[in-house]
Tab-separated table of C-alpha atoms and ligand atoms in Angstrom:
chain	number	residue	atom	x	y	z
A	19	UNK	CA	97.135	66.921	-106.508
A	20	UNK	CA	100.043	64.729	-107.347
A	21	UNK	CA	99.428	61.848	-105.113
A	22	UNK	CA	102.400	59.353	-104.044
A	23	UNK	CA	102.624	55.420	-103.247
A	24	UNK	CA	102.259	55.193	-99.642
A	25	UNK	CA	102.675	51.565	-99.223
A	26	UNK	CA	102.265	48.165	-101.085
A	27	UNK	CA	101.402	45.424	-99.291
A	28	UNK	CA	101.993	41.426	-100.598
A	29	UNK	CA	98.715	39.049	-99.698
A	30	UNK	CA	98.023	35.177	-100.379
A	31	UNK	CA	95.286	33.439	-100.990
A	32	UNK	CA	94.347	29.905	-101.333
A	33	UNK	CA	91.682	28.046	-102.967
A	34	UNK	CA	90.930	29.803	-106.476
A	35	UNK	CA	90.827	33.578	-106.921
A	36	UNK	CA	93.783	33.865	-109.433
A	37	UNK	CA	95.356	30.726	-108.929
A	38	UNK	CA	92.666	29.228	-110.648
A	39	UNK	CA	93.636	25.586	-111.361
A	40	UNK	CA	93.864	25.877	-106.984
A	41	UNK	CA	90.925	23.459	-106.929
A	42	UNK	CA	90.029	20.899	-104.820
A	43	UNK	CA	87.153	18.023	-105.713
A	44	UNK	CA	86.446	17.065	-109.504
A	45	UNK	CA	86.952	19.457	-112.276
A	46	UNK	CA	87.230	19.398	-115.785
A	47	UNK	CA	90.027	21.351	-116.046
A	48	UNK	CA	91.719	18.559	-114.113
A	49	UNK	CA	91.047	15.709	-115.377
A	50	UNK	CA	93.813	14.129	-117.994
A	51	UNK	CA	94.341	16.993	-119.447
A	52	UNK	CA	97.861	16.712	-122.103
A	53	UNK	CA	100.970	18.448	-120.088
A	54	UNK	CA	104.796	18.252	-120.656
A	55	UNK	CA	104.698	15.786	-117.715
A	56	UNK	CA	102.644	13.766	-119.484
A	57	UNK	CA	105.509	11.864	-120.248
A	58	UNK	CA	105.605	10.512	-117.257
A	59	UNK	CA	102.831	8.566	-117.125
A	60	UNK	CA	102.447	8.848	-112.928
A	61	UNK	CA	101.539	12.552	-114.004
A	62	UNK	CA	99.049	11.951	-116.660
A	63	UNK	CA	95.590	12.272	-114.763
A	64	UNK	CA	96.015	15.541	-112.929
A	65	UNK	CA	97.884	18.203	-113.339
A	66	UNK	CA	97.982	19.137	-109.301
A	67	UNK	CA	100.335	15.630	-109.197
A	68	UNK	CA	103.042	17.401	-110.558
A	69	UNK	CA	102.260	20.774	-108.286
A	70	UNK	CA	100.099	22.991	-110.997
A	71	UNK	CA	98.700	24.250	-107.937
A	72	UNK	CA	101.949	24.998	-105.954
A	73	UNK	CA	101.443	28.668	-106.345
A	74	UNK	CA	98.798	30.139	-104.788
A	75	UNK	CA	97.269	33.335	-105.662
A	76	UNK	CA	98.522	36.805	-105.037
A	77	UNK	CA	97.255	39.883	-103.860
A	78	UNK	CA	98.931	43.152	-104.304
A	79	UNK	CA	97.445	46.358	-102.783
A	80	UNK	CA	98.598	49.637	-103.080
A	81	UNK	CA	97.760	52.514	-100.609
A	82	UNK	CA	98.177	56.038	-101.907
A	83	UNK	CA	99.043	59.611	-99.832
A	84	UNK	CA	94.978	59.685	-99.295
A	85	UNK	CA	94.425	56.323	-98.039
A	86	UNK	CA	92.881	55.511	-101.922
A	87	UNK	CA	94.102	51.548	-102.224
A	88	UNK	CA	94.320	49.875	-105.634
A	89	UNK	CA	94.665	46.144	-105.870
A	90	UNK	CA	95.025	43.234	-108.361
A	91	UNK	CA	95.124	39.372	-107.899
A	92	UNK	CA	97.662	37.301	-109.934
A	93	UNK	CA	99.274	33.536	-109.560
A	94	UNK	CA	102.250	33.836	-107.539
A	95	UNK	CA	101.640	33.022	-103.792
A	96	UNK	CA	104.089	33.597	-101.138
A	97	UNK	CA	107.178	33.296	-103.639
A	98	UNK	CA	105.300	36.504	-105.389
A	99	UNK	CA	104.834	38.093	-102.270
A	100	UNK	CA	108.069	38.163	-100.858
A	101	UNK	CA	109.792	39.684	-104.237
A	102	UNK	CA	106.839	42.156	-103.694
A	103	UNK	CA	107.145	43.083	-100.528
A	104	UNK	CA	111.096	42.739	-100.117
A	105	UNK	CA	112.520	44.281	-103.521
A	106	UNK	CA	109.857	45.745	-105.823
A	107	UNK	CA	107.897	47.996	-103.036
A	108	UNK	CA	111.525	50.126	-102.620
A	109	UNK	CA	110.772	51.393	-106.405
A	110	UNK	CA	107.072	52.583	-105.477
A	111	UNK	CA	106.610	53.595	-101.804
A	112	UNK	CA	107.579	57.904	-102.252
A	113	UNK	CA	107.277	57.897	-106.035
A	114	UNK	CA	104.096	59.860	-107.785
A	115	UNK	CA	101.218	57.532	-108.924
A	116	UNK	CA	101.359	58.134	-112.335
A	117	UNK	CA	105.437	56.924	-112.196
A	118	UNK	CA	104.329	53.287	-114.393
A	119	UNK	CA	106.678	53.360	-117.048
A	120	UNK	CA	109.644	54.304	-114.683
A	121	UNK	CA	108.505	51.781	-111.952
A	122	UNK	CA	107.606	48.934	-114.235
A	123	UNK	CA	111.302	49.810	-115.840
A	124	UNK	CA	113.151	49.604	-112.409
A	125	UNK	CA	111.273	46.646	-111.990
A	126	UNK	CA	112.294	44.559	-114.668
A	127	UNK	CA	116.092	46.054	-114.795
A	128	UNK	CA	116.337	45.675	-110.957
A	129	UNK	CA	115.011	41.851	-111.101
A	130	UNK	CA	117.235	40.807	-113.978
A	131	UNK	CA	119.986	38.964	-112.551
A	132	UNK	CA	117.359	36.609	-111.290
A	133	UNK	CA	113.751	37.244	-113.560
A	134	UNK	CA	112.966	37.835	-117.280
A	135	UNK	CA	110.373	35.287	-117.087
A	136	UNK	CA	108.187	33.093	-114.490
A	137	UNK	CA	107.027	34.575	-111.410
A	138	UNK	CA	109.009	37.675	-111.255
A	139	UNK	CA	106.686	38.657	-114.224
A	140	UNK	CA	103.972	37.686	-112.636
A	141	UNK	CA	104.902	39.664	-109.231
A	142	UNK	CA	105.712	42.781	-111.288
A	143	UNK	CA	102.172	42.304	-113.342
A	144	UNK	CA	100.614	42.230	-110.018
A	145	UNK	CA	102.135	45.023	-109.195
A	146	UNK	CA	101.838	47.254	-112.210
A	147	UNK	CA	97.746	45.882	-112.982
A	148	UNK	CA	97.344	47.376	-109.040
A	149	UNK	CA	99.002	51.137	-110.053
A	150	UNK	CA	96.446	50.772	-112.928
A	151	UNK	CA	93.776	50.039	-110.539
A	152	UNK	CA	94.597	52.815	-108.496
A	153	UNK	CA	95.061	55.792	-110.957
A	154	UNK	CA	91.583	54.782	-112.341
A	155	UNK	CA	90.505	54.892	-108.438
A	156	UNK	CA	92.145	58.353	-107.767
A	157	UNK	CA	90.870	59.858	-111.388
A	158	UNK	CA	87.241	58.082	-110.769
A	159	UNK	CA	88.108	56.385	-114.262
A	160	UNK	CA	88.226	52.872	-115.722
A	161	UNK	CA	91.162	51.585	-116.773
A	162	UNK	CA	89.945	51.210	-120.195
A	163	UNK	CA	89.550	54.764	-120.544
A	164	UNK	CA	93.776	55.276	-119.480
A	165	UNK	CA	94.112	53.005	-121.838
A	166	UNK	CA	93.201	55.517	-124.802
A	167	UNK	CA	88.807	54.457	-124.837
A	168	UNK	CA	86.864	51.633	-126.155
A	169	UNK	CA	87.034	50.950	-129.523
A	170	UNK	CA	83.934	48.660	-129.872
A	171	UNK	CA	80.691	48.876	-127.119
A	172	UNK	CA	81.128	44.792	-126.162
A	173	UNK	CA	83.248	42.587	-126.005
A	174	UNK	CA	82.174	38.884	-127.635
A	175	UNK	CA	83.521	35.922	-126.153
A	176	UNK	CA	84.870	32.137	-127.161
A	177	UNK	CA	84.908	29.443	-123.726
A	178	UNK	CA	87.452	27.076	-122.819
A	179	UNK	CA	86.297	24.054	-121.418
A	180	UNK	CA	85.776	20.472	-121.856
A	181	UNK	CA	82.103	21.667	-123.351
A	182	UNK	CA	81.658	23.598	-125.841
A	183	UNK	CA	78.191	22.408	-126.816
A	184	UNK	CA	77.379	23.873	-123.552
A	185	UNK	CA	79.164	27.243	-124.463
A	186	UNK	CA	77.732	27.525	-128.129
A	187	UNK	CA	73.821	27.526	-125.874
A	188	UNK	CA	75.497	29.880	-123.619
A	189	UNK	CA	76.275	32.549	-126.793
A	190	UNK	CA	79.777	31.953	-127.028
A	191	UNK	CA	81.015	32.205	-130.654
A	192	UNK	CA	82.984	29.200	-130.093
A	193	UNK	CA	84.809	26.747	-127.439
A	194	UNK	CA	88.559	25.991	-126.629
A	195	UNK	CA	88.955	22.032	-125.607
A	196	UNK	CA	91.500	20.622	-123.514
A	197	UNK	CA	93.675	17.953	-125.221
A	198	UNK	CA	93.668	15.093	-123.336
A	199	UNK	CA	96.084	12.978	-124.659
A	200	UNK	CA	99.981	13.703	-126.264
A	201	UNK	CA	102.562	11.970	-127.635
A	202	UNK	CA	103.827	9.155	-125.065
A	203	UNK	CA	99.977	7.965	-125.350
A	204	UNK	CA	100.858	6.954	-128.826
A	205	UNK	CA	98.336	6.289	-131.773
A	206	UNK	CA	95.418	5.326	-129.665
A	207	UNK	CA	96.084	8.426	-127.523
A	208	UNK	CA	95.895	9.977	-131.032
A	209	UNK	CA	92.590	8.225	-132.254
A	210	UNK	CA	91.077	9.186	-129.135
A	211	UNK	CA	91.738	12.489	-129.469
A	212	UNK	CA	90.131	13.247	-132.489
A	213	UNK	CA	87.816	10.979	-131.689
A	214	UNK	CA	86.401	13.746	-128.970
A	215	UNK	CA	87.042	16.333	-131.610
A	216	UNK	CA	84.617	14.579	-134.253
A	217	UNK	CA	82.047	13.530	-131.777
A	218	UNK	CA	81.725	17.629	-130.680
A	219	UNK	CA	82.151	18.714	-134.085
A	220	UNK	CA	79.371	16.413	-134.263
A	221	UNK	CA	77.509	18.364	-131.118
A	222	UNK	CA	78.175	21.663	-132.401
A	223	UNK	CA	77.466	21.979	-135.933
A	224	UNK	CA	79.763	23.265	-139.213
A	225	UNK	CA	79.860	26.775	-137.641
A	226	UNK	CA	80.562	27.222	-134.284
A	227	UNK	CA	84.747	27.729	-133.770
A	228	UNK	CA	85.782	24.542	-131.991
A	229	UNK	CA	90.234	24.903	-130.965
A	230	UNK	CA	92.293	22.510	-129.364
A	231	UNK	CA	94.437	24.208	-126.313
A	232	UNK	CA	97.484	21.613	-126.026
A	233	UNK	CA	99.475	23.256	-123.135
A	234	UNK	CA	102.521	22.750	-123.854
A	235	UNK	CA	102.704	19.178	-124.335
A	236	UNK	CA	103.329	18.037	-128.381
A	237	UNK	CA	106.719	17.501	-130.182
A	238	UNK	CA	106.671	19.124	-133.729
A	239	UNK	CA	105.299	15.728	-135.582
A	240	UNK	CA	102.511	14.787	-133.653
A	241	UNK	CA	101.296	18.409	-133.701
A	242	UNK	CA	101.686	18.496	-137.526
A	243	UNK	CA	99.734	14.730	-137.817
A	244	UNK	CA	97.577	16.257	-135.153
A	245	UNK	CA	96.548	19.341	-137.015
A	246	UNK	CA	96.522	17.752	-140.399
A	247	UNK	CA	94.005	15.014	-139.282
A	248	UNK	CA	91.604	18.088	-137.535
A	249	UNK	CA	91.428	19.672	-140.456
A	250	UNK	CA	88.889	17.259	-141.378
A	251	UNK	CA	86.529	18.461	-138.415
A	252	UNK	CA	87.402	22.320	-139.403
A	253	UNK	CA	89.850	22.892	-135.802
A	254	UNK	CA	90.051	26.735	-136.364
A	255	UNK	CA	93.192	26.742	-134.112
A	256	UNK	CA	96.108	24.672	-132.523
A	257	UNK	CA	96.883	26.037	-129.169
A	258	UNK	CA	100.043	26.180	-127.477
A	259	UNK	CA	101.367	23.101	-128.861
A	260	UNK	CA	104.847	22.841	-127.950
A	261	UNK	CA	106.726	24.548	-125.084
A	262	UNK	CA	107.674	27.899	-125.259
A	263	UNK	CA	110.800	28.296	-125.566
A	264	UNK	CA	110.535	26.390	-128.606
A	265	UNK	CA	110.427	29.098	-131.361
A	266	UNK	CA	112.128	27.112	-133.649
A	267	UNK	CA	109.502	24.670	-133.594
A	268	UNK	CA	106.788	27.110	-133.264
A	269	UNK	CA	108.406	28.393	-136.232
A	270	UNK	CA	108.293	24.812	-138.411
A	271	UNK	CA	104.429	24.047	-137.242
A	272	UNK	CA	103.138	27.368	-138.766
A	273	UNK	CA	104.983	26.015	-141.772
A	274	UNK	CA	103.262	22.281	-141.732
A	275	UNK	CA	99.631	23.025	-140.359
A	276	UNK	CA	96.745	22.556	-142.745
A	277	UNK	CA	95.688	26.172	-144.776
A	278	UNK	CA	93.078	27.984	-142.680
A	279	UNK	CA	94.425	26.408	-139.107
A	280	UNK	CA	95.719	29.138	-136.609
A	281	UNK	CA	98.473	28.190	-134.760
A	282	UNK	CA	98.353	30.461	-131.769
A	283	UNK	CA	100.804	30.722	-128.304
A	284	UNK	CA	102.213	32.789	-125.998
A	285	UNK	CA	100.214	32.296	-122.793
A	286	UNK	CA	103.497	31.694	-120.744
A	287	UNK	CA	105.448	34.006	-122.728
A	288	UNK	CA	106.085	37.476	-120.901
A	289	UNK	CA	108.219	40.772	-122.127
A	290	UNK	CA	107.999	42.619	-125.598
A	291	UNK	CA	111.537	40.752	-125.661
A	292	UNK	CA	109.654	37.120	-125.448
A	293	UNK	CA	106.862	37.928	-127.631
A	294	UNK	CA	109.504	39.418	-130.288
A	295	UNK	CA	110.907	35.929	-131.002
A	296	UNK	CA	107.738	34.156	-130.731
A	297	UNK	CA	105.769	36.858	-133.335
A	298	UNK	CA	108.733	36.072	-135.601
A	299	UNK	CA	107.686	32.249	-135.926
A	300	UNK	CA	104.942	33.672	-138.088
A	301	UNK	CA	102.182	32.840	-135.366
A	302	UNK	CA	98.005	33.826	-135.877
A	303	UNK	CA	97.319	34.878	-132.557
A	304	UNK	CA	99.065	35.571	-129.188
A	305	UNK	CA	97.713	35.336	-125.929
A	306	UNK	CA	99.923	36.805	-123.512
A	307	UNK	CA	98.007	36.633	-119.440
A	308	UNK	CA	98.071	39.886	-118.610
A	309	UNK	CA	98.936	38.869	-115.217
A	310	UNK	CA	101.807	37.003	-116.119
A	311	UNK	CA	103.664	38.838	-119.198
A	312	UNK	CA	104.277	42.118	-117.486
A	313	UNK	CA	100.933	43.789	-116.887
A	314	UNK	CA	99.057	46.257	-118.803
A	315	UNK	CA	102.019	48.411	-118.913
A	316	UNK	CA	104.056	45.419	-121.251
A	317	UNK	CA	100.825	43.983	-122.343
A	318	UNK	CA	100.132	47.508	-124.477
A	319	UNK	CA	103.910	47.150	-126.507
A	320	UNK	CA	103.308	43.314	-126.869
A	321	UNK	CA	100.213	44.296	-128.715
A	322	UNK	CA	101.850	46.801	-130.992
A	323	UNK	CA	104.422	44.644	-131.644
A	324	UNK	CA	101.623	41.976	-132.632
A	325	UNK	CA	99.715	44.731	-134.953
A	326	UNK	CA	103.068	45.038	-137.256
A	327	UNK	CA	103.357	41.527	-137.591
A	328	UNK	CA	99.732	41.248	-138.477
A	329	UNK	CA	99.107	39.115	-135.476
A	330	UNK	CA	96.147	39.271	-133.112
A	331	UNK	CA	96.333	39.309	-129.334
A	332	UNK	CA	93.519	37.700	-127.736
A	333	UNK	CA	94.827	37.286	-123.618
A	334	UNK	CA	94.802	34.274	-122.061
A	335	UNK	CA	91.681	34.388	-119.813
A	336	UNK	CA	91.970	36.942	-116.338
A	337	UNK	CA	88.893	38.013	-116.322
A	338	UNK	CA	88.678	41.761	-115.913
A	339	UNK	CA	92.297	42.691	-115.882
A	340	UNK	CA	92.057	41.627	-119.834
A	341	UNK	CA	88.532	43.016	-120.400
A	342	UNK	CA	89.558	46.143	-120.174
A	343	UNK	CA	92.359	46.192	-123.076
A	344	UNK	CA	90.831	43.958	-124.832
A	345	UNK	CA	87.536	46.603	-125.723
A	346	UNK	CA	90.698	49.381	-126.569
A	347	UNK	CA	92.618	47.384	-129.465
A	348	UNK	CA	91.334	46.469	-132.369
A	349	UNK	CA	93.977	43.900	-133.218
A	350	UNK	CA	92.133	42.487	-130.161
A	351	UNK	CA	88.808	41.142	-131.845
A	352	UNK	CA	87.070	38.701	-128.986
A	353	UNK	CA	87.829	37.808	-126.333
A	354	UNK	CA	88.656	34.395	-124.476
A	355	UNK	CA	86.090	33.343	-121.463
A	356	UNK	CA	87.580	30.305	-119.321
A	357	UNK	CA	84.990	28.321	-117.470
A	358	UNK	CA	85.582	27.474	-113.946
A	359	UNK	CA	82.144	25.884	-113.877
A	360	UNK	CA	83.088	22.214	-112.351
A	361	UNK	CA	81.746	20.288	-115.969
A	362	UNK	CA	82.252	23.898	-118.163
A	363	UNK	CA	78.037	23.620	-118.134
A	364	UNK	CA	77.526	27.059	-116.638
A	365	UNK	CA	79.048	30.825	-116.303
A	366	UNK	CA	80.391	31.600	-113.170
A	367	UNK	CA	82.638	34.156	-112.312
A	368	UNK	CA	86.821	32.676	-113.132
A	369	UNK	CA	88.421	34.289	-109.844
A	370	UNK	CA	84.986	33.347	-107.790
A	371	UNK	CA	84.985	33.575	-105.121
A	372	UNK	CA	87.696	36.173	-104.660
A	373	UNK	CA	86.613	39.012	-106.225
A	374	UNK	CA	83.405	41.183	-105.772
A	375	UNK	CA	81.530	42.449	-109.048
A	376	UNK	CA	83.092	40.626	-110.840
A	377	UNK	CA	81.151	40.531	-114.583
A	378	UNK	CA	80.757	38.072	-116.973
A	379	UNK	CA	79.847	37.765	-120.398
A	380	UNK	CA	75.379	36.998	-120.909
A	381	UNK	CA	74.576	35.244	-124.243
A	382	UNK	CA	78.300	35.836	-124.882
A	383	UNK	CA	78.796	39.162	-124.483
A	384	UNK	CA	79.763	41.718	-122.111
A	385	UNK	CA	79.925	45.870	-121.830
A	386	UNK	CA	83.048	46.450	-120.131
A	387	UNK	CA	81.730	47.998	-116.766
A	388	UNK	CA	82.957	52.150	-116.068
A	389	UNK	CA	83.630	51.794	-112.931
A	390	UNK	CA	86.482	53.337	-111.407
A	391	UNK	CA	89.982	51.060	-112.094
A	392	UNK	CA	89.549	47.314	-112.659
A	393	UNK	CA	85.883	48.017	-111.363
A	394	UNK	CA	86.279	44.768	-108.581
A	395	UNK	CA	86.688	44.725	-104.763
A	396	UNK	CA	88.248	42.041	-102.914
A	397	UNK	CA	85.819	39.911	-101.106
A	398	UNK	CA	86.577	41.033	-97.517
A	399	UNK	CA	84.747	36.748	-96.430
A	400	UNK	CA	88.304	35.416	-98.435
A	401	UNK	CA	91.018	34.978	-95.980
A	402	UNK	CA	94.163	36.351	-97.023
A	403	UNK	CA	97.574	36.432	-95.331
A	404	UNK	CA	100.661	38.687	-95.387
A	405	UNK	CA	103.052	36.421	-94.974
A	406	UNK	CA	106.121	39.329	-95.275
A	407	UNK	CA	106.318	42.766	-94.184
A	408	UNK	CA	109.002	45.257	-95.020
B	12	LIG	C1	92.142	24.162	-119.935
B	12	LIG	C2	94.129	24.413	-120.189
B	12	LIG	O1	95.036	23.860	-120.291
B	12	LIG	C3	94.668	25.353	-119.220
B	12	LIG	O2	94.076	24.793	-117.587
B	12	LIG	C4	93.959	26.945	-119.752
B	12	LIG	O3	93.812	27.819	-118.402
B	12	LIG	C5	94.521	27.651	-120.766
B	12	LIG	O4	95.576	27.314	-121.472
B	12	LIG	C6	93.422	28.830	-121.473
B	12	LIG	O5	94.173	28.769	-122.841
B	12	LIG	O6	92.504	29.158	-121.048
B	13	MG	MG1	95.815	27.984	-123.454
């Protein structure tokens, strides 16, 4: 029987969850990481100092006419909640749950005058993921089955965090470290970066993958020099070296990195059109975040486009929301696991404490659960607020 959508609700949550940068106390993820704001000395020490955690978590709930409810979480906070309640909900309520393509298209077209990227796409992604969760629950199927089914039995992971040496012991295939010093810290910063890489190479041995996450902090010249010097320590890829709008810079960087070193980007890119521009630069791996790029509906299109360009798709973090996708695509051969433990020495669920049943890799591997939808539940003990209604 065809089910229709009865109600869409949007909530916000503070302190962890999908806005994983929203943490208090010491955390490696906020410890002097190079950013586009590092040109200003007063904003170098902490990303929270310039507002990385201003948005907070958005929870989108979609209830069908039989009371079945799907949900998803992303980073968009109050602004996202307003967009979902006051604008996007009109394209869902009363429609069949299976109208996923039409709903996406209407959400995207109707927000073009203020959207296209950023928080509007985060909100659209949250709605799209919640719809997939709902459809999976109604059909009693995991989202990966809705996407065509797995192409492998389990996922293998690399870990992102400050301790690739600990990640190696935990069974991951590689470790991606944050870059700590940007161009404004000159040759001293460059030498510190390289010393950290050299030290980590020493600790993990020759064969373990080591990558650098530059979080949009470099320019082409610095990134090229960094990549050339990092080749001595077997850097596998240089990630998000430039600001996302500098497609021309990515094309130039791709031509200038040492042979064999991969250039990756796309964590802060959105939609098939944004990724088309990025793929035309020749980057080797695109890294859409399924909670930010337009949801599963858009990620499937981005992935096909990447495949046709000979590029891999290795989504940014996003836990179960990307696992259900990665397991269904041959050009997503491994997944990212973001180490949300304070010192990156232990495996903890990425969106903790918001989700119940959130699976984590064991010995660097994971069988994606077969529970309906994305297979997770909201933790009733986490306080959530519904700031707007419609
Ligand atoms: C470690 C990075 O600076 C980010 O915090 C991280 O979320 C991201 O860029 C990643 O690739 O996981
Ligand atoms: Mg990154």
